[in-house]
Amino acid sequence: MNSKFELEILSPQGSAFKGAVLSVSVPTASGIITILPGHTNLVTKLIEGEIVIKHDGGERKITVTDGFVEIFANAVAIVSDFAVQSDDANRQKIEQAMKLAKDMKNRKKDIVDSAVIESQLQKAVHELRSGVGVKRKKM
């Protein structure tokens, strides 16, 4: 039995993760499921939340919105409407994008489509809600 399996997380923004992992915990409509090597084939709905990936290098977290998860032949494919790595390096980038989007929206420039601004703002809000850079208390 393999101790690893292949995981790929895709969104319109591109590939959020691709590689061999030890396990992955995914938020689904039925609750959080943890996938280990040799998991049975499954297709399920992905909901907004955080994917926790465990690999040889440690742990990585990816914030996602709706989509689906497919487990097949010792591999997992996750497709999400939005996916971004949850780390401190992204927090500053997110805050800058939010500030720019709010400034542009407040100025109401004719050359800027308000739908694009609103989309950027919503993306930044999703990223901040994920708790990027926020230390959580251990229970």
Short mmCIF file of N, CA and C in Angstrom, two decimals:
data_model
loop_
_atom_site.label_atom_id
_atom_site.label_comp_id
_atom_site.label_asym_id
_atom_site.label_seq_id
_atom_site.Cartn_x
_atom_site.Cartn_y
_atom_site.Cartn_z
N MET A 1 0.83 -1.18 0.00
CA MET A 1 0.00 0.00 0.00
C MET A 1 0.88 1.25 0.00
N ASN A 2 0.59 2.18 -0.89
CA ASN A 2 1.34 3.43 -0.96
C ASN A 2 1.09 4.28 0.28
N SER A 3 2.11 5.02 0.69
CA SER A 3 1.94 5.91 1.83
C SER A 3 1.60 7.33 1.39
N LYS A 4 1.56 7.56 0.05
CA LYS A 4 1.24 8.87 -0.50
C LYS A 4 0.27 8.71 -1.67
N PHE A 5 -0.35 9.82 -2.04
CA PHE A 5 -1.19 9.85 -3.23
C PHE A 5 -1.07 11.24 -3.86
N GLU A 6 -1.48 11.35 -5.11
CA GLU A 6 -1.38 12.61 -5.85
C GLU A 6 -2.61 13.48 -5.57
N LEU A 7 -2.36 14.77 -5.35
CA LEU A 7 -3.43 15.74 -5.10
C LEU A 7 -3.24 16.91 -6.05
N GLU A 8 -4.35 17.38 -6.64
CA GLU A 8 -4.31 18.59 -7.45
C GLU A 8 -5.53 19.43 -7.10
N ILE A 9 -5.28 20.72 -6.84
CA ILE A 9 -6.35 21.66 -6.53
C ILE A 9 -6.33 22.74 -7.60
N LEU A 10 -7.45 22.87 -8.33
CA LEU A 10 -7.57 23.81 -9.44
C LEU A 10 -8.68 24.81 -9.20
N SER A 11 -8.51 26.02 -9.73
CA SER A 11 -9.54 27.05 -9.71
C SER A 11 -9.33 27.93 -10.93
N PRO A 12 -10.23 28.86 -11.19
CA PRO A 12 -10.01 29.77 -12.32
C PRO A 12 -8.72 30.59 -12.17
N GLN A 13 -8.23 30.75 -10.95
CA GLN A 13 -6.98 31.48 -10.72
C GLN A 13 -5.75 30.65 -11.10
N GLY A 14 -5.93 29.35 -11.32
CA GLY A 14 -4.83 28.47 -11.68
C GLY A 14 -4.71 27.32 -10.70
N SER A 15 -3.57 26.66 -10.73
CA SER A 15 -3.32 25.53 -9.84
C SER A 15 -2.87 26.05 -8.48
N ALA A 16 -3.63 25.70 -7.43
CA ALA A 16 -3.29 26.12 -6.07
C ALA A 16 -2.33 25.13 -5.42
N PHE A 17 -2.37 23.87 -5.87
CA PHE A 17 -1.47 22.86 -5.33
C PHE A 17 -1.45 21.66 -6.27
N LYS A 18 -0.27 21.06 -6.40
CA LYS A 18 -0.13 19.81 -7.15
C LYS A 18 1.07 19.08 -6.58
N GLY A 19 0.86 17.82 -6.15
CA GLY A 19 1.97 17.05 -5.63
C GLY A 19 1.53 15.84 -4.84
N ALA A 20 2.51 15.09 -4.36
CA ALA A 20 2.26 13.89 -3.55
C ALA A 20 2.04 14.30 -2.10
N VAL A 21 1.00 13.74 -1.47
CA VAL A 21 0.67 14.10 -0.09
C VAL A 21 0.43 12.85 0.74
N LEU A 22 0.49 13.03 2.06
CA LEU A 22 0.21 11.94 3.00
C LEU A 22 -1.28 11.86 3.31
N SER A 23 -1.93 13.04 3.45
CA SER A 23 -3.37 13.11 3.70
C SER A 23 -3.87 14.49 3.33
N VAL A 24 -5.19 14.60 3.16
CA VAL A 24 -5.83 15.89 2.91
C VAL A 24 -7.20 15.87 3.57
N SER A 25 -7.52 16.95 4.30
CA SER A 25 -8.84 17.11 4.92
C SER A 25 -9.58 18.18 4.15
N VAL A 26 -10.83 17.85 3.76
CA VAL A 26 -11.59 18.68 2.84
C VAL A 26 -12.98 18.99 3.41
N PRO A 27 -13.43 20.28 3.34
CA PRO A 27 -14.79 20.60 3.78
C PRO A 27 -15.80 20.22 2.70
N THR A 28 -16.73 19.34 3.04
CA THR A 28 -17.74 18.90 2.08
C THR A 28 -19.13 19.18 2.64
N ALA A 29 -20.13 19.00 1.80
CA ALA A 29 -21.52 19.20 2.22
C ALA A 29 -21.90 18.24 3.35
N SER A 30 -21.21 17.11 3.46
CA SER A 30 -21.49 16.12 4.51
C SER A 30 -20.61 16.29 5.74
N GLY A 31 -19.73 17.28 5.72
CA GLY A 31 -18.79 17.49 6.82
C GLY A 31 -17.37 17.39 6.31
N ILE A 32 -16.42 17.54 7.21
CA ILE A 32 -15.00 17.45 6.82
C ILE A 32 -14.62 15.99 6.67
N ILE A 33 -14.02 15.66 5.53
CA ILE A 33 -13.53 14.29 5.34
C ILE A 33 -12.01 14.35 5.21
N THR A 34 -11.36 13.35 5.77
CA THR A 34 -9.91 13.22 5.63
C THR A 34 -9.64 12.06 4.70
N ILE A 35 -8.85 12.33 3.69
CA ILE A 35 -8.54 11.35 2.66
C ILE A 35 -7.12 10.85 2.89
N LEU A 36 -6.99 9.53 2.93
CA LEU A 36 -5.71 8.87 3.10
C LEU A 36 -5.43 8.00 1.88
N PRO A 37 -4.20 7.54 1.69
CA PRO A 37 -3.90 6.65 0.56
C PRO A 37 -4.83 5.42 0.57
N GLY A 38 -5.29 5.04 -0.60
CA GLY A 38 -6.15 3.86 -0.72
C GLY A 38 -7.62 4.14 -0.48
N HIS A 39 -8.00 5.42 -0.35
CA HIS A 39 -9.40 5.79 -0.12
C HIS A 39 -10.25 5.28 -1.27
N THR A 40 -11.47 4.93 -0.96
CA THR A 40 -12.40 4.45 -1.98
C THR A 40 -12.75 5.59 -2.94
N ASN A 41 -13.12 5.23 -4.18
CA ASN A 41 -13.50 6.25 -5.16
C ASN A 41 -14.74 6.99 -4.68
N LEU A 42 -14.76 8.31 -4.93
CA LEU A 42 -15.85 9.14 -4.41
C LEU A 42 -15.87 10.45 -5.18
N VAL A 43 -17.08 10.97 -5.41
CA VAL A 43 -17.26 12.32 -5.92
C VAL A 43 -18.21 13.01 -4.95
N THR A 44 -17.82 14.19 -4.45
CA THR A 44 -18.65 14.90 -3.48
C THR A 44 -18.53 16.40 -3.68
N LYS A 45 -19.49 17.12 -3.12
CA LYS A 45 -19.54 18.58 -3.23
C LYS A 45 -18.58 19.22 -2.23
N LEU A 46 -17.81 20.17 -2.70
CA LEU A 46 -16.90 20.95 -1.87
C LEU A 46 -17.64 22.21 -1.42
N ILE A 47 -17.46 22.59 -0.14
CA ILE A 47 -18.06 23.81 0.35
C ILE A 47 -16.96 24.78 0.78
N GLU A 48 -17.34 26.02 1.06
CA GLU A 48 -16.39 27.04 1.48
C GLU A 48 -15.72 26.63 2.78
N GLY A 49 -14.41 26.78 2.82
CA GLY A 49 -13.66 26.43 4.02
C GLY A 49 -12.18 26.32 3.72
N GLU A 50 -11.51 25.52 4.52
CA GLU A 50 -10.06 25.39 4.40
C GLU A 50 -9.69 23.92 4.20
N ILE A 51 -8.87 23.68 3.19
CA ILE A 51 -8.31 22.36 2.94
C ILE A 51 -6.99 22.28 3.68
N VAL A 52 -6.78 21.19 4.43
CA VAL A 52 -5.53 21.00 5.17
C VAL A 52 -4.78 19.84 4.52
N ILE A 53 -3.59 20.13 4.02
CA ILE A 53 -2.77 19.15 3.30
C ILE A 53 -1.58 18.79 4.18
N LYS A 54 -1.36 17.49 4.37
CA LYS A 54 -0.17 17.04 5.10
C LYS A 54 0.74 16.33 4.10
N HIS A 55 2.01 16.79 4.08
CA HIS A 55 3.00 16.23 3.16
C HIS A 55 4.32 16.14 3.88
N ASP A 56 5.33 15.61 3.22
CA ASP A 56 6.64 15.42 3.86
C ASP A 56 7.21 16.72 4.43
N GLY A 57 6.92 17.83 3.79
CA GLY A 57 7.44 19.12 4.24
C GLY A 57 6.64 19.75 5.36
N GLY A 58 5.60 19.10 5.82
CA GLY A 58 4.78 19.65 6.91
C GLY A 58 3.32 19.73 6.53
N GLU A 59 2.74 20.91 6.76
CA GLU A 59 1.31 21.11 6.53
C GLU A 59 1.10 22.38 5.73
N ARG A 60 0.11 22.36 4.85
CA ARG A 60 -0.24 23.53 4.05
C ARG A 60 -1.76 23.68 4.08
N LYS A 61 -2.23 24.92 4.09
CA LYS A 61 -3.66 25.19 4.11
C LYS A 61 -4.04 25.99 2.87
N ILE A 62 -5.15 25.59 2.26
CA ILE A 62 -5.67 26.26 1.07
C ILE A 62 -7.12 26.65 1.37
N THR A 63 -7.45 27.92 1.20
CA THR A 63 -8.81 28.39 1.38
C THR A 63 -9.56 28.22 0.07
N VAL A 64 -10.78 27.66 0.14
CA VAL A 64 -11.56 27.38 -1.07
C VAL A 64 -13.00 27.83 -0.88
N THR A 65 -13.70 27.97 -2.01
CA THR A 65 -15.14 28.16 -2.00
C THR A 65 -15.76 26.93 -2.66
N ASP A 66 -16.98 27.04 -3.12
CA ASP A 66 -17.70 25.89 -3.66
C ASP A 66 -16.99 25.24 -4.83
N GLY A 67 -17.26 23.95 -4.99
CA GLY A 67 -16.68 23.17 -6.08
C GLY A 67 -16.99 21.71 -5.88
N PHE A 68 -16.07 20.84 -6.31
CA PHE A 68 -16.25 19.41 -6.10
C PHE A 68 -14.92 18.71 -5.89
N VAL A 69 -15.01 17.52 -5.29
CA VAL A 69 -13.85 16.68 -4.99
C VAL A 69 -14.06 15.35 -5.68
N GLU A 70 -13.04 14.86 -6.38
CA GLU A 70 -13.11 13.53 -6.98
C GLU A 70 -11.91 12.72 -6.50
N ILE A 71 -12.21 11.56 -5.92
CA ILE A 71 -11.17 10.64 -5.46
C ILE A 71 -11.23 9.43 -6.38
N PHE A 72 -10.09 9.10 -6.99
CA PHE A 72 -10.06 8.00 -7.95
C PHE A 72 -8.65 7.46 -8.07
N ALA A 73 -8.51 6.16 -8.16
CA ALA A 73 -7.23 5.50 -8.44
C ALA A 73 -6.06 6.10 -7.66
N ASN A 74 -6.22 6.22 -6.36
CA ASN A 74 -5.19 6.74 -5.46
C ASN A 74 -4.73 8.15 -5.85
N ALA A 75 -5.70 8.96 -6.32
CA ALA A 75 -5.44 10.36 -6.65
C ALA A 75 -6.68 11.18 -6.26
N VAL A 76 -6.48 12.46 -6.01
CA VAL A 76 -7.58 13.35 -5.65
C VAL A 76 -7.50 14.60 -6.52
N ALA A 77 -8.63 14.96 -7.12
CA ALA A 77 -8.72 16.20 -7.90
C ALA A 77 -9.79 17.06 -7.24
N ILE A 78 -9.43 18.30 -6.95
CA ILE A 78 -10.36 19.25 -6.34
C ILE A 78 -10.47 20.44 -7.28
N VAL A 79 -11.70 20.78 -7.64
CA VAL A 79 -11.96 21.94 -8.49
C VAL A 79 -12.84 22.88 -7.69
N SER A 80 -12.39 24.14 -7.58
CA SER A 80 -13.09 25.12 -6.76
C SER A 80 -13.28 26.42 -7.53
N ASP A 81 -14.33 27.16 -7.18
CA ASP A 81 -14.55 28.47 -7.79
C ASP A 81 -13.44 29.44 -7.41
N PHE A 82 -12.83 29.21 -6.24
CA PHE A 82 -11.77 30.08 -5.74
C PHE A 82 -10.88 29.27 -4.82
N ALA A 83 -9.56 29.39 -4.98
CA ALA A 83 -8.62 28.67 -4.12
C ALA A 83 -7.35 29.50 -3.98
N VAL A 84 -6.90 29.69 -2.73
CA VAL A 84 -5.67 30.45 -2.48
C VAL A 84 -4.99 29.88 -1.26
N GLN A 85 -3.68 29.84 -1.30
CA GLN A 85 -2.90 29.34 -0.17
C GLN A 85 -3.05 30.28 1.02
N SER A 86 -3.29 29.72 2.19
CA SER A 86 -3.46 30.50 3.41
C SER A 86 -2.11 30.62 4.11
N ASP A 87 -1.42 31.71 3.88
CA ASP A 87 -0.16 31.94 4.58
C ASP A 87 0.04 33.43 4.82
N ASP A 88 0.98 33.75 5.67
CA ASP A 88 1.22 35.14 6.05
C ASP A 88 1.67 35.99 4.87
N ALA A 89 2.38 35.40 3.92
CA ALA A 89 2.89 36.16 2.77
C ALA A 89 1.74 36.74 1.95
N ASN A 90 0.61 36.03 1.88
CA ASN A 90 -0.52 36.49 1.10
C ASN A 90 -1.31 37.59 1.81
N ARG A 91 -1.21 37.66 3.12
CA ARG A 91 -2.03 38.61 3.88
C ARG A 91 -1.79 40.06 3.43
N GLN A 92 -0.53 40.45 3.28
CA GLN A 92 -0.24 41.81 2.86
C GLN A 92 -0.78 42.07 1.46
N LYS A 93 -0.61 41.11 0.56
CA LYS A 93 -1.11 41.23 -0.81
C LYS A 93 -2.63 41.38 -0.82
N ILE A 94 -3.30 40.62 0.03
CA ILE A 94 -4.76 40.67 0.12
C ILE A 94 -5.22 42.03 0.62
N GLU A 95 -4.57 42.51 1.67
CA GLU A 95 -4.95 43.80 2.24
C GLU A 95 -4.72 44.93 1.24
N GLN A 96 -3.64 44.87 0.45
CA GLN A 96 -3.39 45.87 -0.57
C GLN A 96 -4.47 45.83 -1.65
N ALA A 97 -4.87 44.64 -2.06
CA ALA A 97 -5.91 44.49 -3.08
C ALA A 97 -7.24 45.04 -2.57
N MET A 98 -7.56 44.77 -1.30
CA MET A 98 -8.80 45.29 -0.72
C MET A 98 -8.77 46.82 -0.68
N LYS A 99 -7.64 47.39 -0.28
CA LYS A 99 -7.53 48.85 -0.19
C LYS A 99 -7.70 49.47 -1.57
N LEU A 100 -7.04 48.90 -2.57
CA LEU A 100 -7.14 49.41 -3.93
C LEU A 100 -8.58 49.32 -4.44
N ALA A 101 -9.22 48.18 -4.21
CA ALA A 101 -10.59 47.99 -4.67
C ALA A 101 -11.54 48.98 -4.00
N LYS A 102 -11.37 49.19 -2.70
CA LYS A 102 -12.23 50.14 -1.98
C LYS A 102 -11.99 51.56 -2.47
N ASP A 103 -10.72 51.93 -2.69
CA ASP A 103 -10.40 53.27 -3.19
C ASP A 103 -11.03 53.50 -4.56
N MET A 104 -10.89 52.53 -5.44
CA MET A 104 -11.45 52.65 -6.78
C MET A 104 -12.97 52.75 -6.73
N LYS A 105 -13.56 51.97 -5.86
CA LYS A 105 -15.02 51.99 -5.74
C LYS A 105 -15.49 53.34 -5.21
N ASN A 106 -14.76 53.89 -4.24
CA ASN A 106 -15.13 55.19 -3.67
C ASN A 106 -14.99 56.31 -4.69
N ARG A 107 -14.01 56.24 -5.56
CA ARG A 107 -13.81 57.28 -6.58
C ARG A 107 -14.80 57.16 -7.72
N LYS A 108 -15.35 55.96 -7.90
CA LYS A 108 -16.34 55.69 -8.95
C LYS A 108 -15.88 56.19 -10.32
N LYS A 109 -14.70 55.77 -10.71
CA LYS A 109 -14.18 56.16 -12.02
C LYS A 109 -15.02 55.52 -13.12
N ASP A 110 -15.30 56.31 -14.16
CA ASP A 110 -16.09 55.82 -15.29
C ASP A 110 -15.36 54.72 -16.06
N ILE A 111 -14.03 54.77 -16.09
CA ILE A 111 -13.29 53.81 -16.89
C ILE A 111 -13.17 52.45 -16.21
N VAL A 112 -13.55 52.37 -14.95
CA VAL A 112 -13.42 51.12 -14.22
C VAL A 112 -14.80 50.49 -14.06
N ASP A 113 -14.92 49.25 -14.46
CA ASP A 113 -16.19 48.53 -14.33
C ASP A 113 -16.42 48.18 -12.86
N SER A 114 -17.52 48.61 -12.31
CA SER A 114 -17.80 48.37 -10.89
C SER A 114 -17.95 46.88 -10.58
N ALA A 115 -18.34 46.07 -11.55
CA ALA A 115 -18.45 44.62 -11.33
C ALA A 115 -17.07 44.01 -11.08
N VAL A 116 -16.05 44.50 -11.78
CA VAL A 116 -14.68 44.01 -11.58
C VAL A 116 -14.20 44.39 -10.19
N ILE A 117 -14.48 45.61 -9.78
CA ILE A 117 -14.08 46.07 -8.45
C ILE A 117 -14.75 45.22 -7.38
N GLU A 118 -16.05 44.99 -7.54
CA GLU A 118 -16.80 44.19 -6.57
C GLU A 118 -16.24 42.76 -6.50
N SER A 119 -15.88 42.19 -7.66
CA SER A 119 -15.30 40.85 -7.70
C SER A 119 -13.98 40.81 -6.95
N GLN A 120 -13.11 41.81 -7.15
CA GLN A 120 -11.83 41.87 -6.44
C GLN A 120 -12.05 42.00 -4.94
N LEU A 121 -13.02 42.80 -4.55
CA LEU A 121 -13.33 43.00 -3.15
C LEU A 121 -13.84 41.71 -2.52
N GLN A 122 -14.73 41.01 -3.21
CA GLN A 122 -15.26 39.74 -2.69
C GLN A 122 -14.14 38.70 -2.55
N LYS A 123 -13.23 38.65 -3.51
CA LYS A 123 -12.10 37.72 -3.44
C LYS A 123 -11.26 38.02 -2.20
N ALA A 124 -10.95 39.28 -1.98
CA ALA A 124 -10.15 39.66 -0.82
C ALA A 124 -10.87 39.34 0.49
N VAL A 125 -12.17 39.55 0.53
CA VAL A 125 -12.95 39.23 1.73
C VAL A 125 -12.90 37.74 2.02
N HIS A 126 -13.05 36.90 0.98
CA HIS A 126 -12.95 35.43 1.17
C HIS A 126 -11.59 35.06 1.74
N GLU A 127 -10.53 35.67 1.21
CA GLU A 127 -9.20 35.35 1.69
C GLU A 127 -9.01 35.76 3.14
N LEU A 128 -9.50 36.94 3.51
CA LEU A 128 -9.35 37.39 4.89
C LEU A 128 -10.20 36.58 5.85
N ARG A 129 -11.39 36.16 5.42
CA ARG A 129 -12.24 35.33 6.27
C ARG A 129 -11.61 33.99 6.57
N SER A 130 -10.72 33.55 5.71
CA SER A 130 -10.09 32.24 5.90
C SER A 130 -9.17 32.22 7.10
N GLY A 131 -8.89 33.40 7.65
CA GLY A 131 -8.01 33.46 8.82
C GLY A 131 -6.55 33.50 8.44
N VAL A 132 -6.25 33.98 7.25
CA VAL A 132 -4.86 34.06 6.81
C VAL A 132 -4.08 34.90 7.81
N GLY A 133 -3.02 34.31 8.37
CA GLY A 133 -2.15 35.01 9.28
C GLY A 133 -2.69 35.18 10.68
N VAL A 134 -3.87 34.63 10.95
CA VAL A 134 -4.45 34.74 12.28
C VAL A 134 -4.11 33.49 13.06
N LYS A 135 -3.51 33.65 14.21
CA LYS A 135 -3.16 32.49 15.02
C LYS A 135 -4.40 32.02 15.75
N ARG A 136 -4.64 30.73 15.67
CA ARG A 136 -5.81 30.15 16.32
C ARG A 136 -5.41 29.52 17.64
N LYS A 137 -6.30 29.57 18.60
CA LYS A 137 -6.05 28.95 19.88
C LYS A 137 -6.20 27.44 19.75
N LYS A 138 -5.28 26.70 20.35
CA LYS A 138 -5.37 25.24 20.33
C LYS A 138 -6.31 24.81 21.45
N MET A 139 -7.14 23.86 21.13
CA MET A 139 -8.10 23.38 22.13
C MET A 139 -7.63 22.09 22.73
#
